[in-house]
mmCIF file of C-alpha atoms and ligand atoms in Angstrom:
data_model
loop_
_atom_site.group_PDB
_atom_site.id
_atom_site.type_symbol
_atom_site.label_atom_id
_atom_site.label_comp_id
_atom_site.label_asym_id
_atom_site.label_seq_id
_atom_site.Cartn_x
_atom_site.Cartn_y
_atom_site.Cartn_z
ATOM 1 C CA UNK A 1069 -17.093 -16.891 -33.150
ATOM 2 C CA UNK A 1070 -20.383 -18.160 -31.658
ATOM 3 C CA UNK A 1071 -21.272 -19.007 -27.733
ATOM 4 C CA UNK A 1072 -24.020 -21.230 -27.707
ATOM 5 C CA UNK A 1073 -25.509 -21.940 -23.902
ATOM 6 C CA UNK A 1074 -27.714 -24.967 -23.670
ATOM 7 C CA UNK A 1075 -30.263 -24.557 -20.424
ATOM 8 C CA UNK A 1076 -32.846 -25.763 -18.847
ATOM 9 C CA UNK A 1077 -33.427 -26.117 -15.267
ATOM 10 C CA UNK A 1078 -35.107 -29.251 -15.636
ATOM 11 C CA UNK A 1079 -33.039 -32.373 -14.947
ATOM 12 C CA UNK A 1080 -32.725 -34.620 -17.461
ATOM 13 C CA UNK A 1081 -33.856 -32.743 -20.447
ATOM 14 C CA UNK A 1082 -31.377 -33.541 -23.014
ATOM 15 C CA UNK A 1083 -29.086 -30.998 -22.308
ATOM 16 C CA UNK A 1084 -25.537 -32.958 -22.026
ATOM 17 C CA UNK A 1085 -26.713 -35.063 -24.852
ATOM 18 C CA UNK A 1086 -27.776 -32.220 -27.264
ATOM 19 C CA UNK A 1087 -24.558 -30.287 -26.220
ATOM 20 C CA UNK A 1088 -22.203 -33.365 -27.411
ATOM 21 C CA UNK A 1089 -24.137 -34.458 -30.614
ATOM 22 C CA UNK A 1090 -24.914 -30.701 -32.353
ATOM 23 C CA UNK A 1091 -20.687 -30.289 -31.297
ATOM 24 C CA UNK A 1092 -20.215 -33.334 -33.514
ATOM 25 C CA UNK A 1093 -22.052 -32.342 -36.664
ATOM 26 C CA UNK A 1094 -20.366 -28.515 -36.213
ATOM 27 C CA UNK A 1095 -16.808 -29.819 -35.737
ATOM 28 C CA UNK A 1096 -17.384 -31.583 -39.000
ATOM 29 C CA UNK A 1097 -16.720 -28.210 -40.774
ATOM 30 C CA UNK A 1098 -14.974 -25.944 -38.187
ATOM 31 C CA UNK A 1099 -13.400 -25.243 -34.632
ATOM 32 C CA UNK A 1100 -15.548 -26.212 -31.931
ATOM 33 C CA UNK A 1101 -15.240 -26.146 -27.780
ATOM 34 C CA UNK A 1102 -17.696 -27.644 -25.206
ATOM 35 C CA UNK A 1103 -17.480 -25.808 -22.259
ATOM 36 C CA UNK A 1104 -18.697 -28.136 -18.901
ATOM 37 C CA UNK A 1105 -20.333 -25.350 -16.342
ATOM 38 C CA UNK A 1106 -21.951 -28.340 -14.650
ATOM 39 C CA UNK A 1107 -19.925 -29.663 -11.484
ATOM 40 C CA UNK A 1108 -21.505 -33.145 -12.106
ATOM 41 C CA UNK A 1109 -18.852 -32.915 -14.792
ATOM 42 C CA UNK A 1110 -21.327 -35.093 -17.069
ATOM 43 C CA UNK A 1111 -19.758 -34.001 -20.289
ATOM 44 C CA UNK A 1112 -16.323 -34.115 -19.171
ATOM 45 C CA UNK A 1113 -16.681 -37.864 -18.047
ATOM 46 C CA UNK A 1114 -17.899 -38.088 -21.396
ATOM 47 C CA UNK A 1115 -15.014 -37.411 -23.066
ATOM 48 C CA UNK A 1116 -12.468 -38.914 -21.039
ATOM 49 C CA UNK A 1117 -14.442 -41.820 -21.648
ATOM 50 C CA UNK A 1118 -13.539 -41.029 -25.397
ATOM 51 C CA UNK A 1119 -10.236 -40.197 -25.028
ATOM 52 C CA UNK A 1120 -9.940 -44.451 -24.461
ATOM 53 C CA UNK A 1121 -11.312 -44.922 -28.169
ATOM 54 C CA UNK A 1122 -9.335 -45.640 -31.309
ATOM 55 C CA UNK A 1123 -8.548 -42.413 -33.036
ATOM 56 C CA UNK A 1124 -10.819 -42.786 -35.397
ATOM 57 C CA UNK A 1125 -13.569 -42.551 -33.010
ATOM 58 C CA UNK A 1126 -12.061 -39.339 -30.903
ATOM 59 C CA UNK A 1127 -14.437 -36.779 -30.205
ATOM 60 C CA UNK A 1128 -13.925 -34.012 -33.358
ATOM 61 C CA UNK A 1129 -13.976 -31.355 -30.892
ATOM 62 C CA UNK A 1130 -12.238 -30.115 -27.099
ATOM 63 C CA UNK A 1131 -13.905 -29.993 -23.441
ATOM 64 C CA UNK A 1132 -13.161 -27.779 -20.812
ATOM 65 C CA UNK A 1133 -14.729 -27.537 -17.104
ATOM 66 C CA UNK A 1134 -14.708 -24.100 -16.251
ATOM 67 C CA UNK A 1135 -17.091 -22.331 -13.191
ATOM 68 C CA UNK A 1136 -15.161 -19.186 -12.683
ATOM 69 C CA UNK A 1137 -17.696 -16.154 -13.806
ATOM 70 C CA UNK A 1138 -14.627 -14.430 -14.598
ATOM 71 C CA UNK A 1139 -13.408 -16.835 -17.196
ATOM 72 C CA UNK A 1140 -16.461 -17.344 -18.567
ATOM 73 C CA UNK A 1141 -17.037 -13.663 -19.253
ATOM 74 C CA UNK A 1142 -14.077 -13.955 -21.575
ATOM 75 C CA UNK A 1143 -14.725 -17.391 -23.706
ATOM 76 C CA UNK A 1144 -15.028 -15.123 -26.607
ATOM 77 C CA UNK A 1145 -11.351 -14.850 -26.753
ATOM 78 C CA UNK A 1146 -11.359 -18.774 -27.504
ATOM 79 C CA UNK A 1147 -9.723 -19.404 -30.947
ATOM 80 C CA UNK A 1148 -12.794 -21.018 -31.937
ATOM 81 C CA UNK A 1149 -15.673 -20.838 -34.537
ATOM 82 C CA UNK A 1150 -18.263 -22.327 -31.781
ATOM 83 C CA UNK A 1151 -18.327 -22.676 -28.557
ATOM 84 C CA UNK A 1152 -21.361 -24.992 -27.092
ATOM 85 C CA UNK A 1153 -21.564 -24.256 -22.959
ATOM 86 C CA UNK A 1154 -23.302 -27.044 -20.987
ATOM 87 C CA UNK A 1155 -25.081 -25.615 -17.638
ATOM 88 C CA UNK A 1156 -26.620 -27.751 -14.528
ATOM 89 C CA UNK A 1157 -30.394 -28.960 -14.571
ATOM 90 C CA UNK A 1158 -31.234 -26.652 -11.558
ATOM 91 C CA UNK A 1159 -30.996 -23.086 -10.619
ATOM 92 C CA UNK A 1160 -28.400 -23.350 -7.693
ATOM 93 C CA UNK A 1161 -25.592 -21.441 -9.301
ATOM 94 C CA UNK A 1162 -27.678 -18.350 -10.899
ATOM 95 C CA UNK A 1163 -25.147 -16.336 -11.163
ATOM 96 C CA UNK A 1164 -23.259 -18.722 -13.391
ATOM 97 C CA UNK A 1165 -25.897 -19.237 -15.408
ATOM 98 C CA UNK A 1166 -26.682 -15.304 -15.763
ATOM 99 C CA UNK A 1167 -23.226 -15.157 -16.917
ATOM 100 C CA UNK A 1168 -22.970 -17.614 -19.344
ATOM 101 C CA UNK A 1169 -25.974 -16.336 -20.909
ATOM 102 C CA UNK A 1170 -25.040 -12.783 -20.720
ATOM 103 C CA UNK A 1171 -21.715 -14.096 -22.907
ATOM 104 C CA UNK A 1172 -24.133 -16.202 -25.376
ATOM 105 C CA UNK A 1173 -24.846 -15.495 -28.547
ATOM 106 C CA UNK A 1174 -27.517 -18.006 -28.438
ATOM 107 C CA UNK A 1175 -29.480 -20.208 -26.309
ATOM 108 C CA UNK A 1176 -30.713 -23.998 -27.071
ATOM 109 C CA UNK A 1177 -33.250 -24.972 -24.428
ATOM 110 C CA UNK A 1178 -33.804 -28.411 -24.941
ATOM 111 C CA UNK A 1179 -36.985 -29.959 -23.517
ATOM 112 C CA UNK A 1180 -39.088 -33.598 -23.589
ATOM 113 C CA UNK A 1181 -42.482 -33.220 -24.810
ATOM 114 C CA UNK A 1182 -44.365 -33.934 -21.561
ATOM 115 C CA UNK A 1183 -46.663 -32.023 -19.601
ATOM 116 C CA UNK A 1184 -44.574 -31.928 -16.543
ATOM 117 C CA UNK A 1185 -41.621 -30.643 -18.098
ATOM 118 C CA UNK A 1186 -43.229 -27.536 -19.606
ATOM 119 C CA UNK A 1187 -43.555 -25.620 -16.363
ATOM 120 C CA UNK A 1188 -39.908 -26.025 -15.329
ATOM 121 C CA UNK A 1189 -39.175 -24.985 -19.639
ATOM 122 C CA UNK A 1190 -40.872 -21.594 -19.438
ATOM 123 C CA UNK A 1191 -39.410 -20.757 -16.067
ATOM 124 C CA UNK A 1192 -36.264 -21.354 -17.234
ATOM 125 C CA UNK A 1193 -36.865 -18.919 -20.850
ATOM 126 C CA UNK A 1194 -38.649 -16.189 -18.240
ATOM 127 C CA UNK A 1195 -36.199 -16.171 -15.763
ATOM 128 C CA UNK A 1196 -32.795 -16.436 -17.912
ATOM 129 C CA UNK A 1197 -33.221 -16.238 -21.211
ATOM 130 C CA UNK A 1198 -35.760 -13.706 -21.631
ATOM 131 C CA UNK A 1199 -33.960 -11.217 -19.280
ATOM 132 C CA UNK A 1200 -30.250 -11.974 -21.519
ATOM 133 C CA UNK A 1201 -32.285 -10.414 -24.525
ATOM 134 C CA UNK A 1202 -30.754 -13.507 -26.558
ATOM 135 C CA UNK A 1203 -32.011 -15.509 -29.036
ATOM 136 C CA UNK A 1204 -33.024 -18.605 -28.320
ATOM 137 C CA UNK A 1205 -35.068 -21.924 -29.862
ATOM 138 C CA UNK A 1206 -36.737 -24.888 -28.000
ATOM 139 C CA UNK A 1207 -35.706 -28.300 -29.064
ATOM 140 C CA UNK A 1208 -37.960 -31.219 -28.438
ATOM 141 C CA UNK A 1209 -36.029 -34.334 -26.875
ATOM 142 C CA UNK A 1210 -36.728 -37.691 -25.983
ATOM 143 C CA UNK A 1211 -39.508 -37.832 -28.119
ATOM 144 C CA UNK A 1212 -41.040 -41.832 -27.829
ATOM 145 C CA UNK A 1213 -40.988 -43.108 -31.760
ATOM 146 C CA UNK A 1214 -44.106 -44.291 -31.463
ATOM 147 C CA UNK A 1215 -45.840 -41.071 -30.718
ATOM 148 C CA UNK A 1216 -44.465 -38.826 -32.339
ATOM 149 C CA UNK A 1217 -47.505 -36.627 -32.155
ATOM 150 C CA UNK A 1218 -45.987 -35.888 -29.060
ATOM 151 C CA UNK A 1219 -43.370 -33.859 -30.298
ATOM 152 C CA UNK A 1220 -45.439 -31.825 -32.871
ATOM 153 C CA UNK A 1221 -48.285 -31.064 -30.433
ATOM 154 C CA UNK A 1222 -45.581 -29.607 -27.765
ATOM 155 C CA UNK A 1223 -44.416 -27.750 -30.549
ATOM 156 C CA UNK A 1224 -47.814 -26.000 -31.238
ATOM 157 C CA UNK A 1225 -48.244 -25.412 -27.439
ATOM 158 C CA UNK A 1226 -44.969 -23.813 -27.296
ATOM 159 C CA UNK A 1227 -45.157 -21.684 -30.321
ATOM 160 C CA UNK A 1228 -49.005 -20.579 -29.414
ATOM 161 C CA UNK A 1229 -47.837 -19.300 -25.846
ATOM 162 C CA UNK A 1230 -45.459 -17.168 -28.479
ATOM 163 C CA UNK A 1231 -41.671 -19.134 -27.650
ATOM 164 C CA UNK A 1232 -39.703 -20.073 -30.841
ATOM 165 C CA UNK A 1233 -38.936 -23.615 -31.310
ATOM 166 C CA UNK A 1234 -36.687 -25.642 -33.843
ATOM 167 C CA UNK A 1235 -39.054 -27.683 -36.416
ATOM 168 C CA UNK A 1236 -36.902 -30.804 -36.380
ATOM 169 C CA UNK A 1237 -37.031 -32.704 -33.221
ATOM 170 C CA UNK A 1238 -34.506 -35.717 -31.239
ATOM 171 C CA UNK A 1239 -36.638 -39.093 -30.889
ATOM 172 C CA UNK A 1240 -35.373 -41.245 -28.397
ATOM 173 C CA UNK A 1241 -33.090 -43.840 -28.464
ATOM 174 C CA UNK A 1242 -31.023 -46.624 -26.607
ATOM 175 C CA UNK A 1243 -27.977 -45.625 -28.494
ATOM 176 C CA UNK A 1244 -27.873 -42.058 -27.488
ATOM 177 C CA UNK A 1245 -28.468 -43.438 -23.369
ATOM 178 C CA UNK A 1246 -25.410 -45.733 -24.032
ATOM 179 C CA UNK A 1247 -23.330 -42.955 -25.515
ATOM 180 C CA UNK A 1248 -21.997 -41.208 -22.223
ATOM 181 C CA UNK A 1249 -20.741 -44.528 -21.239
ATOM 182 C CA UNK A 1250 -18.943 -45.346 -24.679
ATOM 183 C CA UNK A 1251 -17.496 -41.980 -25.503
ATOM 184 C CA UNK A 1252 -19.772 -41.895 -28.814
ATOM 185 C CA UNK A 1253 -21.526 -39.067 -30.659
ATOM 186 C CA UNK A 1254 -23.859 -39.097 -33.678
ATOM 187 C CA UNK A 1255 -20.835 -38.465 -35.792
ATOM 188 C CA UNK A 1256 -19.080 -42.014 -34.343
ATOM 189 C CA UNK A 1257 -21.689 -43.879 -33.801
ATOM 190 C CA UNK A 1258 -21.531 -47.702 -35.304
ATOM 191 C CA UNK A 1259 -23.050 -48.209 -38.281
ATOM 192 C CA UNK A 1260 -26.059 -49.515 -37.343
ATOM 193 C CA UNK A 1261 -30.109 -48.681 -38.291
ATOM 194 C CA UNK A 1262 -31.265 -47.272 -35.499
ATOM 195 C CA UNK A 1263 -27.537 -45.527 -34.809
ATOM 196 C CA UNK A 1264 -28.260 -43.765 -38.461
ATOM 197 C CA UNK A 1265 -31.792 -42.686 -37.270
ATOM 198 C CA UNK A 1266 -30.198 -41.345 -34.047
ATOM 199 C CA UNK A 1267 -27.755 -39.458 -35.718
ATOM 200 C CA UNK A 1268 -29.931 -38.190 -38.282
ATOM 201 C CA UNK A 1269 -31.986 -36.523 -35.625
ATOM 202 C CA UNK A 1270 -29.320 -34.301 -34.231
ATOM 203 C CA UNK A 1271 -27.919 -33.732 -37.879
ATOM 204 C CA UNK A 1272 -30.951 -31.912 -39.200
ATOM 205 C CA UNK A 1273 -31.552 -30.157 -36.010
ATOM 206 C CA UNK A 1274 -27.554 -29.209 -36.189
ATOM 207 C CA UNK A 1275 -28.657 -27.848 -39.725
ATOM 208 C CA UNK A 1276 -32.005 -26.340 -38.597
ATOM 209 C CA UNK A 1277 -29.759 -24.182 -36.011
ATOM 210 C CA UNK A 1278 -26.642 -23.644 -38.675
ATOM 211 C CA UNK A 1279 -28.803 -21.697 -41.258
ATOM 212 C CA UNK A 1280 -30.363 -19.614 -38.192
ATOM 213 C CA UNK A 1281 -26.820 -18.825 -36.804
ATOM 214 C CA UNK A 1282 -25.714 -18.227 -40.643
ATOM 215 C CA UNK A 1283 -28.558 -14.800 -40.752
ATOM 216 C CA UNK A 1284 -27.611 -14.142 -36.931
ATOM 217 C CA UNK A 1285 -24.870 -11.513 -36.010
ATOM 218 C CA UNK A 1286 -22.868 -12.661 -33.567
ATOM 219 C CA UNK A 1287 -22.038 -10.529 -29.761
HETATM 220 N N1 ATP B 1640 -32.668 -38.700 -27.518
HETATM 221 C C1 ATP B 1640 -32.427 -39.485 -26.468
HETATM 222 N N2 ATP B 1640 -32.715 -40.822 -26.540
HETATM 223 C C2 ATP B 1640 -32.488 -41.617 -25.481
HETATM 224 N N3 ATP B 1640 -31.979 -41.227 -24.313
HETATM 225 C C3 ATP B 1640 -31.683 -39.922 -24.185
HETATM 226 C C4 ATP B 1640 -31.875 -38.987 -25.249
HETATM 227 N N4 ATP B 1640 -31.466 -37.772 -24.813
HETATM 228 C C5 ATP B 1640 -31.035 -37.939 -23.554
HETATM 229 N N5 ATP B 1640 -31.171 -39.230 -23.172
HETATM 230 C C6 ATP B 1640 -30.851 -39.812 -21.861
HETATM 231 O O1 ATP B 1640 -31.645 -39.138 -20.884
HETATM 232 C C7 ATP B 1640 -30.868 -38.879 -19.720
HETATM 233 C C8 ATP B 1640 -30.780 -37.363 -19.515
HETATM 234 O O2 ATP B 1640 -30.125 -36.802 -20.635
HETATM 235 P P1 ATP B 1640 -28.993 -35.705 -20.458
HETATM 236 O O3 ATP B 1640 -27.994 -36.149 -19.464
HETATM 237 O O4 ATP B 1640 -28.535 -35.312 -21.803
HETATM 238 O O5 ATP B 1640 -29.891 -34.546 -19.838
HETATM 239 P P2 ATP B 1640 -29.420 -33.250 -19.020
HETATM 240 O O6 ATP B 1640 -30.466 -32.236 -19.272
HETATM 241 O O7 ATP B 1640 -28.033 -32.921 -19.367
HETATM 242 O O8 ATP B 1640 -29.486 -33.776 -17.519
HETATM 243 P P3 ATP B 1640 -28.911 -32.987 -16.208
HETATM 244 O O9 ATP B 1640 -29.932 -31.929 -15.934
HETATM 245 O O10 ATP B 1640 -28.870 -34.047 -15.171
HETATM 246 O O11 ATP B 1640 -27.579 -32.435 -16.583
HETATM 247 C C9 ATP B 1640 -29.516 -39.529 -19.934
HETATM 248 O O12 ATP B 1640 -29.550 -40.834 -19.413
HETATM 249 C C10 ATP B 1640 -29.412 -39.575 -21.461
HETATM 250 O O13 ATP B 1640 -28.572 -40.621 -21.904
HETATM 251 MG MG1 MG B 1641 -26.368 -32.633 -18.171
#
């Protein structure tokens, strides 16, 4: 069993969006639980929006809201292969986020490749994530197609000020913005180009992560 937290105190960053997709592409092969620590309930909405869909298009995976630092101290006792924890994008509830890290086996800190949002990335990783002791990767989000230098030359800044980050990256696109509102995820997505491209994103950064986690011992 696996806790992964996805954080970043940065609103906006990906982290809702990351959280459902990489659950898609894991449920594909085993037990998997989002939990919603955010009380904007983003990812919760989110699936009650899917819970409307034809079954066929169900999300592959369950979603809890849960604040309680009690309860989350015990997800581990979950019957579940992975659980993915989605936090706020601020630092109001600290010691909810210190405890969902301290029960994480792993951290995702997703992050666009902009200046502005690199200040708000590294405080996050030196205030929370660096303290846990866990391991953690960068992903770069919301990367503009059409400059995708963007995403590689955040990803040399990051790793020269020493921070590990995932080699595949998330481009943006219209179909992931509409997907909160549908109930989709990469995995039931339409059929469409630029849905394939979309989902092929988060599928190769879902396998990027998988053969980490697969050499990782687990809490
Ligand atoms: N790859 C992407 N392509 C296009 N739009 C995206 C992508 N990733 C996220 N978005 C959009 O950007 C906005 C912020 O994304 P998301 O809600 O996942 O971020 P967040 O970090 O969870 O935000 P918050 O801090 O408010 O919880 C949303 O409107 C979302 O649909
Ligand atoms: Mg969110």
């Amino acid at each position: 069993m696996r806790v992964v937290s996805v954080i970043n105190q940065k609103g906006g960053a990906g982290k809702s969006t990351t959280v459902m997709n990489l659950a898609s592409v894991v449920a594909e092969h085993s037990r998997v639980l989002v939990v919603d620590v955010d009380p904007q309930l983003s990812v919760t909405s989110w699936a009650t929006t899917a819970e409307e869909l034809p079954d066929d298009r169900r999300l592959p995976f369950d979603v809890v809201a849960e604040t309680n630092v009690q309860v989350l101290a015990q997800l581990r006792g979950a019957d579940y292969d992975t659980i993915f924890v989605d936090t706020p994008g601020n630092l109001e509830n600290m010691a909810v986020l210190k405890a969902v890290v301290a029960n994480s086996d792993f951290v995702i800190l997703p992050t666009e490749p902009t200046a502005l949002a690199m200040l708000p990335l590294v405080n996050t990783f030196k205030s929370i994530v660096e303290p846990g002791g866990v391991d953690y990767r960068i992903v770069i989000t919301k990367v503009d197609s059409r400059s995708l230098v963007d995403a590689t030359d955040a990803q040399d800044e990051l790793r020269d000020a020493g921070l590990k980050v995932c080699k595949s990256y998330v481009r943006s696109y219209k179909v992931h913005e509409r997907a909160p509102l549908t109930g989709q995820v990469v995995t039931t997505y339409d059929k469409t180009r630029a849905a394939e491209k979309a989902g092929a994103d988060y599928k190769d950064v879902a396998r990027e992560l998988l053969s980490i986690w697969a050499n990782q011992e687990t809490r």
